Each structure stands twice: as structure tokens, then as C-alpha cells.
Short mmCIF file of C-alpha atoms and ligand atoms in Angstrom, two decimals:
data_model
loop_
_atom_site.label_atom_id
_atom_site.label_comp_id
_atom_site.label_asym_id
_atom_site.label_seq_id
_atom_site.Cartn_x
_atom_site.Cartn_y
_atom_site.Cartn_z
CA UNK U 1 169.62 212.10 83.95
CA UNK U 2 168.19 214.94 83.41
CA UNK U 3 166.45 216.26 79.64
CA UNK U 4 169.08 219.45 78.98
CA UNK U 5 171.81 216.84 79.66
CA UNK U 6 170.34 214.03 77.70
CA UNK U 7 170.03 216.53 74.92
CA UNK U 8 173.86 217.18 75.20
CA UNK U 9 175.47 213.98 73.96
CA UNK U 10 176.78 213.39 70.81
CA UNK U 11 174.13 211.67 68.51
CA UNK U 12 170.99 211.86 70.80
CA UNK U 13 168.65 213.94 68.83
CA UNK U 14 169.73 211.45 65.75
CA UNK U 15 168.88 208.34 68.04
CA UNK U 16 165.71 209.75 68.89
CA UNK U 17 165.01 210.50 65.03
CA UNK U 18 165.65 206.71 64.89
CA UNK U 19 163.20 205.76 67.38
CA UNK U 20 160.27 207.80 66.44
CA UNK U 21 160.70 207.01 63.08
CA UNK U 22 160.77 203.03 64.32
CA UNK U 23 157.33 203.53 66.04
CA UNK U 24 155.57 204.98 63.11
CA UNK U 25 156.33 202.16 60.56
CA UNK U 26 155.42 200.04 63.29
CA UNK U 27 159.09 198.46 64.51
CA UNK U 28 158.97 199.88 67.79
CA UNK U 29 161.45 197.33 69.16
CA UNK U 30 159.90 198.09 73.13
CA UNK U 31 157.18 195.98 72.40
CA UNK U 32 159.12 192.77 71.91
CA UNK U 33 161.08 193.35 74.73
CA UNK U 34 161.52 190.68 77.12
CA UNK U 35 159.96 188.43 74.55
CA UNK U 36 162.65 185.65 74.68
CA UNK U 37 162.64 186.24 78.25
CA UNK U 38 159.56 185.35 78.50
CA UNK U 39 159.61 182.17 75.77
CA UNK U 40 162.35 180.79 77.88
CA UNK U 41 160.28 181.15 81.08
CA UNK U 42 157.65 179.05 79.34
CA UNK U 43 160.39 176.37 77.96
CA UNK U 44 162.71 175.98 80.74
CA UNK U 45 160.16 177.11 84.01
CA UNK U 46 162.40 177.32 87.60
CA UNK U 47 159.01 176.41 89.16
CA UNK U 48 155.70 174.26 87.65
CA UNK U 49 152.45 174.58 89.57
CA UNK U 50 150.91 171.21 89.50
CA UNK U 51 147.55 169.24 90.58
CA UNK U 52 147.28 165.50 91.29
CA UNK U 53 144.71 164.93 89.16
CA UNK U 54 144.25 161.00 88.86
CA UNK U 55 146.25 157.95 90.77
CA UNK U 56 146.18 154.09 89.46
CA UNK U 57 147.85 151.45 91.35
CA UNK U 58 150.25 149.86 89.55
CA UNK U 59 151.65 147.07 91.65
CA UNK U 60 151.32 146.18 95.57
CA UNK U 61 154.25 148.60 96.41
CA UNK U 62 154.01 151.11 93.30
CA UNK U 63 151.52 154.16 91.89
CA UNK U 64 151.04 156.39 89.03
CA UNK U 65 150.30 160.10 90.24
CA UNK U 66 149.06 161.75 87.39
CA UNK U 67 149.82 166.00 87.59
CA UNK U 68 148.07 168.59 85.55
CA UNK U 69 149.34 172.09 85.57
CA UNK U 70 147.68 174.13 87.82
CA UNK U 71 147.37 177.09 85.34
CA UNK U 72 148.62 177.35 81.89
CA UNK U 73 150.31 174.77 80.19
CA UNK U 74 153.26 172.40 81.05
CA UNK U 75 156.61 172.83 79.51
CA UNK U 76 157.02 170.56 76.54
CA UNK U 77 159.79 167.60 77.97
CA UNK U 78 161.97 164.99 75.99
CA UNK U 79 161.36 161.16 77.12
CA UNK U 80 163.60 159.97 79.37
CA UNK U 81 163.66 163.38 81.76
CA UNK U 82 163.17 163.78 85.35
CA UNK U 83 161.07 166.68 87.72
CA UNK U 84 161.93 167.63 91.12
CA UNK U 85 158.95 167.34 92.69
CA UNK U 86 158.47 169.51 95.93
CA UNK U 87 156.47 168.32 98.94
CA UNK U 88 155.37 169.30 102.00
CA UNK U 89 154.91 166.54 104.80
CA UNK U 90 154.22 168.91 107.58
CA UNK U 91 156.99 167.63 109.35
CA UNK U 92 159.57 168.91 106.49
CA UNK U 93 159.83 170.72 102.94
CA UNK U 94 162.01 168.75 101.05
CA UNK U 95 162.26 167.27 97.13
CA UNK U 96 162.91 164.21 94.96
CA UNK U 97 163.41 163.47 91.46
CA UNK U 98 160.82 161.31 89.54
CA UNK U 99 161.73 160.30 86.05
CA UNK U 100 158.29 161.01 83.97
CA UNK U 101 156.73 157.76 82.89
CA UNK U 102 153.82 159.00 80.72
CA UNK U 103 155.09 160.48 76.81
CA UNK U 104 156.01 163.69 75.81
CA UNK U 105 153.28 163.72 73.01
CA UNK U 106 150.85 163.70 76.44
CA UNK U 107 151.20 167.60 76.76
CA UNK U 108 148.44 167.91 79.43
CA UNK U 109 149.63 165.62 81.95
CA UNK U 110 152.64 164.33 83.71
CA UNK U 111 152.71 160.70 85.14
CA UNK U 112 154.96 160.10 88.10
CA UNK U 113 155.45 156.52 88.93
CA UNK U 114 156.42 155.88 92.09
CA UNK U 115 157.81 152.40 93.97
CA UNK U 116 157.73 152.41 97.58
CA UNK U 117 161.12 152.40 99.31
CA UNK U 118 161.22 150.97 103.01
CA UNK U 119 161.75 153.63 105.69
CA UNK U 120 161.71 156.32 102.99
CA UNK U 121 160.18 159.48 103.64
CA UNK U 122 158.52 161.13 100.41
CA UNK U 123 157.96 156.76 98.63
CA UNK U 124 155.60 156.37 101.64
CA UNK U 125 153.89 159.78 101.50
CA UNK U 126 152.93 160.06 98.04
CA UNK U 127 152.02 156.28 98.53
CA UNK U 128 149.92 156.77 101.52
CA UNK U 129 148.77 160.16 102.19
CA UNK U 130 148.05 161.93 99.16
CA UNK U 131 145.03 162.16 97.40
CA UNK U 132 143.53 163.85 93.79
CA UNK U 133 143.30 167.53 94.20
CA UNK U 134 145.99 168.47 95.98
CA UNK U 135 148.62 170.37 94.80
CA UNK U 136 152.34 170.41 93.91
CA UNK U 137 155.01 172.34 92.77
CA UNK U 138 158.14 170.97 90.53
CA UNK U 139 160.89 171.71 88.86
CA UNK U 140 160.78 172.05 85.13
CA UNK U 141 162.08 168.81 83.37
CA UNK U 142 165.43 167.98 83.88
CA UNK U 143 168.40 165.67 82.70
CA UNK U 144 170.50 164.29 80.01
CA UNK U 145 168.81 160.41 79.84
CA UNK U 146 167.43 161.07 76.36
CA UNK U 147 167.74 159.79 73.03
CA UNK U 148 169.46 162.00 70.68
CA UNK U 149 169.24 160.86 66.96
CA UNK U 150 172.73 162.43 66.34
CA UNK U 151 174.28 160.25 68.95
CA UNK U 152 172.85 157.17 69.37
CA UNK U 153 172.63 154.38 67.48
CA UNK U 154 168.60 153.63 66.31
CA UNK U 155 169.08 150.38 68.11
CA UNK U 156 168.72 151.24 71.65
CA UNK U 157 168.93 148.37 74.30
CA UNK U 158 167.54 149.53 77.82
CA UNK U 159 168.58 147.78 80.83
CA UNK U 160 166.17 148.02 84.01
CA UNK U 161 165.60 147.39 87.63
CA UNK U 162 162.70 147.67 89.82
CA UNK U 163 161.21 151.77 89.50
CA UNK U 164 164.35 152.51 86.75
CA UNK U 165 161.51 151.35 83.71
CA UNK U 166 160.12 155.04 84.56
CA UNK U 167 162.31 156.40 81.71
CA UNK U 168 162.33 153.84 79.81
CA UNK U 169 157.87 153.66 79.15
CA UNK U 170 158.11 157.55 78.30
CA UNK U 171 160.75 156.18 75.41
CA UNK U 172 158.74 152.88 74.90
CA UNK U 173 155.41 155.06 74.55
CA UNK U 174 156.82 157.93 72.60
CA UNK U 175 158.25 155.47 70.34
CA UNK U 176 154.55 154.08 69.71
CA UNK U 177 153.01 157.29 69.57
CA UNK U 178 155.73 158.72 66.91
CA UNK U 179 156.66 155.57 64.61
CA UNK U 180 160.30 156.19 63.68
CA UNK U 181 163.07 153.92 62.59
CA UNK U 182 164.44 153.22 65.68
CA UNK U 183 164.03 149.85 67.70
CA UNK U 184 164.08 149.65 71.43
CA UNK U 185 164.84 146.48 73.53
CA UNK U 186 163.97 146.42 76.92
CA UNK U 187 165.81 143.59 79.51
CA UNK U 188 163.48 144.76 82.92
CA UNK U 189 164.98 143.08 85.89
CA UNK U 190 162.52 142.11 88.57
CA UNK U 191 161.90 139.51 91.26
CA UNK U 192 158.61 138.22 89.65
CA UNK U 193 156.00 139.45 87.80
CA UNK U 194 153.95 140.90 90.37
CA UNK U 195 156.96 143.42 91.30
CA UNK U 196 156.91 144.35 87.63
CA UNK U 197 155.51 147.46 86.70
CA UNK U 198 153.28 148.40 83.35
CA UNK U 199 154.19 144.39 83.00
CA UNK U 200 150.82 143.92 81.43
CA UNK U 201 151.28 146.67 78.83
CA UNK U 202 154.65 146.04 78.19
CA UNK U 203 153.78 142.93 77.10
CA UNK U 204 150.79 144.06 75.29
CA UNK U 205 153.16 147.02 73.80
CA UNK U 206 155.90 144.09 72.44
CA UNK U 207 153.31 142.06 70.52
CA UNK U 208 151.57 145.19 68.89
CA UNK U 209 154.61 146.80 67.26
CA UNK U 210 157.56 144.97 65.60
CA UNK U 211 159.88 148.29 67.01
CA UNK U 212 159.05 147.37 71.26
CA UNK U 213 160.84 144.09 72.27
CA UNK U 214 160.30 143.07 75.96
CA UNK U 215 162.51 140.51 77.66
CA UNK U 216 161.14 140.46 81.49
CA UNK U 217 164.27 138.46 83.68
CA UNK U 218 162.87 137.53 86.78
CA UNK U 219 164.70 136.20 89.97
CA UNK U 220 161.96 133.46 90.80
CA UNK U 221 159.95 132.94 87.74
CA UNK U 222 156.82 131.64 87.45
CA UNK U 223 156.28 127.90 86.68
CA UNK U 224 156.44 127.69 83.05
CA UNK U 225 158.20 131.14 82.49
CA UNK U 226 160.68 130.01 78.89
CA UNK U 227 162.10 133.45 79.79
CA UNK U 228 165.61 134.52 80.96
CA UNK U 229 166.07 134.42 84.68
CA UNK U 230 168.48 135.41 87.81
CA UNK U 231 170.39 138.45 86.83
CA UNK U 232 170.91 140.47 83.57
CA UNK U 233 173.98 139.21 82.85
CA UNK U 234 176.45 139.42 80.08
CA UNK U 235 174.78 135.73 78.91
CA UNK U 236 171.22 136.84 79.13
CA UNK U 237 172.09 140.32 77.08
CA UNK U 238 173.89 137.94 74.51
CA UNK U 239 170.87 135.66 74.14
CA UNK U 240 168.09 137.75 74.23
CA UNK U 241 169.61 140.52 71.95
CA UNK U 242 171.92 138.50 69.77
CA UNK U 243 173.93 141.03 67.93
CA UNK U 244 175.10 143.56 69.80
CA UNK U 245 176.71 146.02 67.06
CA UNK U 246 175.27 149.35 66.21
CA UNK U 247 173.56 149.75 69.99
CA UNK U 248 173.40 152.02 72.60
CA UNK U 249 172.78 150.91 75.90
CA UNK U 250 170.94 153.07 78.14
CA UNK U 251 170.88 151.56 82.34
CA UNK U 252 168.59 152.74 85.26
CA UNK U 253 168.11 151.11 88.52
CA UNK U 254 169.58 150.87 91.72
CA UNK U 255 173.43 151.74 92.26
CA UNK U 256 173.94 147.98 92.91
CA UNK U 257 172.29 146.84 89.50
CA UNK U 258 174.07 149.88 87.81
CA UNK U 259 177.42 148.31 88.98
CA UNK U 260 176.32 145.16 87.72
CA UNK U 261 174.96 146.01 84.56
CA UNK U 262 178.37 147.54 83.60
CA UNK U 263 180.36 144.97 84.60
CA UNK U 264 178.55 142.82 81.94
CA UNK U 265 178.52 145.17 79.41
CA UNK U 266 182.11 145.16 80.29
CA UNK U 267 182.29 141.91 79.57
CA UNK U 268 180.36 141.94 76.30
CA UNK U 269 183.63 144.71 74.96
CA UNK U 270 180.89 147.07 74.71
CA UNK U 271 182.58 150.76 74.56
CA UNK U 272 181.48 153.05 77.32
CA UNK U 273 180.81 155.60 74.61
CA UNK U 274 177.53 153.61 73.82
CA UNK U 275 176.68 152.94 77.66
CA UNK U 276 174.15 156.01 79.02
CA UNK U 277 173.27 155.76 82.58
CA UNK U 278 170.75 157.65 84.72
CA UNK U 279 171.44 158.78 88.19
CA UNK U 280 169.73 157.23 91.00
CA UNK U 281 170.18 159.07 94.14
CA UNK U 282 172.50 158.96 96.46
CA UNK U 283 174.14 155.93 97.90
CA UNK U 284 171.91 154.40 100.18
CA UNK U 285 175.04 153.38 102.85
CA UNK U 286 177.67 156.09 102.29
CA UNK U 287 179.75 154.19 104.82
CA UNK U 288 179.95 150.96 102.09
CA UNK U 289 181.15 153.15 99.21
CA UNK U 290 184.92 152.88 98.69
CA UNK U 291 186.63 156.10 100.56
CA UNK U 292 184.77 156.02 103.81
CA UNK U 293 187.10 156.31 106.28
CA UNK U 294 186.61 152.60 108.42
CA UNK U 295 187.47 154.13 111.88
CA UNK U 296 184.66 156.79 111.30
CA UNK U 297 181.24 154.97 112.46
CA UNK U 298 178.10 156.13 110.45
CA UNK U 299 176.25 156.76 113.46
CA UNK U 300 179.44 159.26 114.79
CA UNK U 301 177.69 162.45 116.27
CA UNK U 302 179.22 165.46 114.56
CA UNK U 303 177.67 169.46 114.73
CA UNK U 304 176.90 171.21 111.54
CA UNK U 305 177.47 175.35 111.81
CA UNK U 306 175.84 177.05 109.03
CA UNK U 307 177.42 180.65 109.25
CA UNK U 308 174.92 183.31 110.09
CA UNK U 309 172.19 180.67 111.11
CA UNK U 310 172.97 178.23 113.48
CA UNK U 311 174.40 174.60 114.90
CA UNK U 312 172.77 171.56 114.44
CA UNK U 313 173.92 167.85 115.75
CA UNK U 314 173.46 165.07 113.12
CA UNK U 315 175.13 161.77 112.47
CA UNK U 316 178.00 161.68 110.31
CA UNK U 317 176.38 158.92 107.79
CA UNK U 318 173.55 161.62 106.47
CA UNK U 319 173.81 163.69 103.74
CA UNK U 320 174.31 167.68 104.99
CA UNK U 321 171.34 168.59 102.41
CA UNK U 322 168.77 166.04 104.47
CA UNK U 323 170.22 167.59 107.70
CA UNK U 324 169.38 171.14 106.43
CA UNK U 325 165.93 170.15 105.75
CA UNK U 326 165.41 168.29 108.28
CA UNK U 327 166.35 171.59 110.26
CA UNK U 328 163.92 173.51 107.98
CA UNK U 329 166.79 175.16 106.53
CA UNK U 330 165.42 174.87 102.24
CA UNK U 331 168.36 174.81 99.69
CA UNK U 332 167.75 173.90 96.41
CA UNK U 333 168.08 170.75 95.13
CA UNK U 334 167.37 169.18 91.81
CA UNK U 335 169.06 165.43 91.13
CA UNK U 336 170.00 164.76 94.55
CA UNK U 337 172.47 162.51 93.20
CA UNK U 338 175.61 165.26 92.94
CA UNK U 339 175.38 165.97 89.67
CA UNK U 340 173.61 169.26 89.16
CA UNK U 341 175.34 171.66 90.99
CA UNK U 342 171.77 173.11 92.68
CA UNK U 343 172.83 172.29 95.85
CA UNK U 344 176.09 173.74 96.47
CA UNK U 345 177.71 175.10 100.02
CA UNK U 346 180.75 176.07 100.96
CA UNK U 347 182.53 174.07 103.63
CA UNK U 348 184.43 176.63 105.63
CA UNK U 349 185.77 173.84 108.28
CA UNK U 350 186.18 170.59 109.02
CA UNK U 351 185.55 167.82 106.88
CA UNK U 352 182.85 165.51 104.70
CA UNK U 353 182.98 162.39 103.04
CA UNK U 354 181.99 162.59 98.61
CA UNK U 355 181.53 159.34 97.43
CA UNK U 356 183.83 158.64 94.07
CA UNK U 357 182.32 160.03 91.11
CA UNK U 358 180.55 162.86 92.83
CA UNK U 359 180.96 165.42 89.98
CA UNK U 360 182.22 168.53 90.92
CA UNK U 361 183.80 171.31 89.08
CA UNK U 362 187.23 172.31 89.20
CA UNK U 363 186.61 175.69 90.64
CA UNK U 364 184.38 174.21 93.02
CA UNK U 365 187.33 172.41 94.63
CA UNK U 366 189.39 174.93 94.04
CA UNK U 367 187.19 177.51 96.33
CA UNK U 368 185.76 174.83 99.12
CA UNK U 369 182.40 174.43 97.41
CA UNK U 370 180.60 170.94 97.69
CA UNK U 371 177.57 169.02 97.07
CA UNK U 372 175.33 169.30 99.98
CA UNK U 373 173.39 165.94 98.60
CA UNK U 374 176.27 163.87 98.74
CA UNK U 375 178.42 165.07 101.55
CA UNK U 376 178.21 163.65 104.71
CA UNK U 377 180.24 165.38 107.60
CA UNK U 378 183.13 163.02 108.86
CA UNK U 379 184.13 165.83 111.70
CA UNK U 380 182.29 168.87 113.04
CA UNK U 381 181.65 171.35 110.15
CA UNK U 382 180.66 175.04 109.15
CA UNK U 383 178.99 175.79 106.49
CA UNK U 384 178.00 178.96 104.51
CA UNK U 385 174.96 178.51 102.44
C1 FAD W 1 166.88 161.10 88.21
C2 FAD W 1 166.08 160.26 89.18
C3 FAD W 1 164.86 159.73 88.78
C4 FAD W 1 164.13 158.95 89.68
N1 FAD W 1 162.93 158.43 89.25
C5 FAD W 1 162.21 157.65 90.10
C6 FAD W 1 160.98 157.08 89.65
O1 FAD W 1 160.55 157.27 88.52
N2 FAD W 1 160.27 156.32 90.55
C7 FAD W 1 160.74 156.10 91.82
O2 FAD W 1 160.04 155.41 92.59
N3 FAD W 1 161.90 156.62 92.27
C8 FAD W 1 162.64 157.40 91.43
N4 FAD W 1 163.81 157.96 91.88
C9 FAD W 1 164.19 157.79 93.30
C10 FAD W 1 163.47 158.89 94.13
O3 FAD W 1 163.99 160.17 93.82
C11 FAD W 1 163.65 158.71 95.66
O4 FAD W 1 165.02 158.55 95.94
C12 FAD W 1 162.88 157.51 96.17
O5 FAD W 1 161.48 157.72 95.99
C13 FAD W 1 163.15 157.32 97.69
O6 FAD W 1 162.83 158.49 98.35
P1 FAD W 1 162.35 158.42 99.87
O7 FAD W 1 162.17 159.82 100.34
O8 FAD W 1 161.18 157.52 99.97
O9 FAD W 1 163.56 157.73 100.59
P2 FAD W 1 164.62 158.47 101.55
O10 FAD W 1 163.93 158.84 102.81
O11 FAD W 1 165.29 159.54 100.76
O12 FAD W 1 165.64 157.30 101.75
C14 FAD W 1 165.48 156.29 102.71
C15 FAD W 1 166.62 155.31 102.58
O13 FAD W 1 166.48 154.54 101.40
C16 FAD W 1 167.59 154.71 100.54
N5 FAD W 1 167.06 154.77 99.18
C17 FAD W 1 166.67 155.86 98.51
N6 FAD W 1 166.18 155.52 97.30
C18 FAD W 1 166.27 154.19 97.22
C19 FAD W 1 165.91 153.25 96.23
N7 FAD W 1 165.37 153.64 95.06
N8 FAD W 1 166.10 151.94 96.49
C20 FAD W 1 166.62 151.54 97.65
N9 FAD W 1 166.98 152.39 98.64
C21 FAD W 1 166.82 153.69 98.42
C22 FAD W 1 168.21 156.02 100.95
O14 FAD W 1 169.59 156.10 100.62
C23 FAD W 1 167.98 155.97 102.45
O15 FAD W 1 168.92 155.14 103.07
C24 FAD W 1 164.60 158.71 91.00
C25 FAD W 1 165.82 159.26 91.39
C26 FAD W 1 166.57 160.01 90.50
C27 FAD W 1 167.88 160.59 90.93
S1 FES W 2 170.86 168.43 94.11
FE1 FES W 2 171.95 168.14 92.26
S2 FES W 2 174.02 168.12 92.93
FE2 FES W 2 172.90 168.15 94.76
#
């Protein structure tokens, strides 16, 4: 706008009075601007640049991958949260979460733990092809698997399967770091001890510090082992923890073990209030999950139309998001598990399988928008991205 018009309005000159007389005592409110802007950048980053700065084997089919930030710092994280970490194969740009394993008092590094997973893409590359030095980029930390004092009880009993103890050593370690009141129990389900990981310091952990209590349950023990074995089941929570008021239960593992887990709980009359469970993925067989329509075979050939972009051919038992990539069209993508909404598209036609419990809001249903990560195309769709 032009100066004689400026000059014109009603209370101008008297705002300008204001703001001169703001920059000589020194208030000049344009310096701080973009100030929380900027804090919240820091806090809650959409992207972290990160270096693989150290790797130790943790068990035949599992690694820590230890990531520094590239530049500046890393955002501060509460035990129990998950990155979205972003890698290139050469073949395909894709992502997957990893629960941080190392504590949150650790500020300059981030330890990724990661079990191998047969036939899976990213398990086998950061298990096999990368090396220290190369670089990363993540998501900030993410997720809702955390202790909160003004929830929980201070009793916290954490159930765990194979790679699912990644939350659970953050909490373990944070709690040794910090001292507090609270007590932590952990049941870690596992075939036998050499599938176990941090077994040695877990154990090492429990006899240090009256809070840790570690109750390994393994499928074929070892000769010897007085421990609880086969499943953790609703006898083996009763024995090991004996009373089971005041606690919150926290469960991460497989989708199977989840199901399982809860079913004993179940049977234990524990209220789902006090029952927090972490996401793992999406289901590994779509087709098995209660919904999928049985005259629909998973390996059905179906075309995927994204509007504006092109047609793709996939089968109808993977996820539209994997198709995308796989087609080196990136969306993002956080949980990969349908719960954080990053992935949304908008089916304009045809029609995709959501496994139950796929969260999605109700104005996402009401305007045809689903979760890419968990939607797997039943007929030929179109999509708008
Ligand atoms: C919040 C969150 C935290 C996670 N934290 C960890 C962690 O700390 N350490 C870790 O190793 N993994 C973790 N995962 C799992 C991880 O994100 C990947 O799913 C896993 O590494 C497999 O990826 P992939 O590319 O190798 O397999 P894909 O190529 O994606 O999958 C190959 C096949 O295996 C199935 N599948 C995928 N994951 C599993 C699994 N875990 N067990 C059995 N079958 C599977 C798929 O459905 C598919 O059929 C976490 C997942 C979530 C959602
Ligand atoms: S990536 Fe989170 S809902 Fe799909």
C-alpha cells in the first residue's frame, strides 16, 4: 500500500508512535518474531539429519545402529517413542518405524535396534548393507507408548516379544539413569536365550537395582532354566508378578502375541484402561484378518490409477502405500500401522480392504479418505494423492 494511504487510516501515526517508542526501550517485538516457530522446529523437527555412527551385534539375527545428528542437536524424546527412519535401497525410497532402544538422558545418540524379518526389505538392508558413516534422515520422535506419571500406575508390568523389548530398554534404562519411585517388570517372550536381545544386560540390569525385575519365558529353555516357560500366559503373569493391583500393563510384539497377551490379561479381569499397547505394523497376511472377503485371492491382479499420474498393476494382498513406493511414487508415512493419519489418499473408485481397528476419522469416511498403509485394493482403484 502505498505511504499517503498508509498515513490515512484511523490510528496509524499513533501505532507508529507505539512502535518507535517500543524500539528505543528496547521491546522491539520484530526481533522475537518467529521465535516459537523456531523452538518448535527444534522440539518437534518434520525431518532429522542423521549419521550411523557405531553398530554392535546384538544377537545372530539382530543389531544396534547407533545415529548421531548430522548437524546440531537431536530433539529431546520420551522413552518408549518411535522414528521413521527413511532409506534409500537404490531400488526404492521408502520408511519404517524403529522404537528407540537407547535412553532419553543419551541426548547425543539414538540407538535403533533392529531384528531381522525373513523376506523383509529395509530388516535385511540395515542388517546387511549398511555401514558407519553413512547417512540417514528420520522423522522426529513419534508416538503415545510412554509412561505418563499422571496416568499410570508406578507399577508398570511390560509384556514382550521378540524386537517389541525396543521400548521397553529405553524405559528399563531411563529408569536406571533417573531413580524414581516407580518399579518396572519385564515378562520378555522368546524362543531361547540366544534369540533374546540385551539378555545379558537385562539380567545384569535386574540384579543391580531392586526397581528392574526380569522374568525371561522361553519356548525351549535351557537345561536347568527354574524360569517360566511356553507362552506368557495368564498363569505365568500370575506367578511371576503375584499381585496384580495398582499396574499398568504396557504390550509390544507381534500382532499374534498382542492378541495373546490380551486375551490373558483378559483373563486376569485386568481393565483395558490399564492395558497400553504399541503398534506393530501392519498385518503381515491381510487376507487372515477377519473382513477379507474369502472369494477375493491375495494374489488377485487389480490396477491402481492415481489421478494425474498414472496406472499401476499390483496384487490385491499389498498395501496401496508399498505399491506407491514401489512405483517411486513417495507419500508420507510415519507408523505404517494406520494410526497416524500421514498417509492418507482419497479413494475415488473401486474398493480396498482396512483391517478392523484401522483408525480412521469420521470425516475421513465421511469424504472417501483412507489409510494408504493399511488398504489393500480388493477391485481396480483410483486414487488421488
Ligand atoms: C511403532 C513401531 C516400532 C517398531 N520398532 C521396531 C524395532 O525397534 N525393531 C524392529 O526390528 N522392528 C520394529 N518395528 C517393525 C519395523 O518397522 C518393520 O516392520 C520391520 O523391520 C520389518 O520391515 P521389513 O521392511 O524388513 O519388512 P517388510 O518388507 O515390510 O515386510 C515383509 C513381510 O514381513 C511381514 N512383517 C513385517 N514386520 C514383521 C515382523 N516384525 N514380524 C513378522 N513379520 C513381519 C510383513 O507384513 C510382510 O509380509 C516397529 C514397528 C512399529 C510400527
Ligand atoms: S503411515 Fe501412519 S496411518 Fe499410514
Amino acid at each position: 500500500m502505498k505511504q499517503e494511504l498508509l498515513e490515512k487510516l484511523d490510528g496509524y501515526s499513533d501505532i507508529m508512535a507505539k512502535i518507535e517508542t517500543s524500539r528505543q526501550e528496547g521491546s522491539d517485538f520484530q526481533e522475537l518474531k518467529g521465535t516459537v516457530a523456531r523452538y518448535l522446529e527444534q522440539l518437534h523437527p518434520n525431518q532429522v539429519n542423521l549419521e550411523l555412527i557405531e553398530i554392535t551385534e546384538e544377537t545372530e539375527s539382530s543389531r544396534t545402529l547407533r545415529f548421531a545428528a548430522k548437524e546440531g542437536n537431536l530433539p529431546p524424546f520420551q522413552a518408549g517413542q518411535y522414528i521413521a527412519l527413511h532409506i534409500d535401497t537404490g531400488r526404492i525410497k521408502t520408511s519404517r518405524p524403529y522404537s528407540i532402544s537407547s535412553p532419553p538422558s543419551r541426548k547425543d545418540y539414538w540407538d535403533l535396534t533392529v531384528q531381522r524379518v525373513e523376506n523383509g526389505l529395509v530388516s535385511n538392508y540395515l542388517l546387511d548393507e549398511v555401514k558407519t558413516g553413512d547417512h540417514f534422515a528420520s522423522s522426529g520422535p513419534q508416538g503415545t507408548f510412554c509412561f505418563n506419571p499422571l496416568i499410570h500406575d508406578d507399577n508398570i508390568v511390560c509384556l514382550a516379544g521378540g524386537s517389541g523389548v525396543t521400548p521397553f530398554l529405553s524405559m528399563i534404562r531411563e529408569q536406571v539413569d533417573k531413580g524414581s519411585n516407580r518399579r518396572i517388570a519385564l515378562l520378555y517372550g522368546v524362543r531361547e536365550p540366544k534369540d533374546a536381545i540385551f539378555y545379558d544386560e537385562l539380567i545384569s540390569l535386574a540384579e543391580k537395582h531392586d526397581s528392574i525385575h526380569f522374568h525371561p519365558v522361553f519356548e525351549n529353555p535351557p537345561d536347568g532354566f527354574q524360569g517360566p516357560t511356553g507362552y506368557i500366559t495368564a498363569d505365568v503373569i500370575k506367578k511371576t508378578i503375584g499381585d496384580l493391583e495398582d499396574k499398568t500393563f504396557f504390550i509390544c510384539g507381534p500382532q499374534a502375541m498382542y492378541d495373546f497377551c490380551l486375551e490373558q490379561l483378559k483373563e486376569l479381569k485386568i481393565p483395558g484402561r490399564k492395558i497400553r499397547r504399541e503398534m506393530y505394523g501392519a498385518p503381515a497376511n491381510p487376507w487372515d484378518c477377519e473382513g477379507w472377503p474369502s472369494e477375493i485371492p491375495s494374489d488377485q491382479s487389480v490396477s491402481v490409477t492415481v489421478t494425474g499420474a498414472r496406472t499401476v498393476s499390483c496384487l490385491s494382498g499389498e498395501s496401496l502405500l508399498n505399491v506407491l513406493e514401489k512405483n517411486g511414487l513417495k507419500i508420507p508415512a510415519i507408523c505404517r500401522s494406520g494410526e497416524c493419519s500421514m498417509c492418507r489418499v482419497r479413494l475415488l473408485k473401486g474398493k480396498v480392504f482396512q483391517p478392523k481397528g484401522t483408525l480412521l476419522r469420521k470425516s475421513d469416511r465421511m469424504f472417501g479418505f483412507i489409510h494408504s498403509c493399511v488398504s489393500y485394493p480388493l477391485t481396480d482403484v483410483e486414487i488421488r494423492l
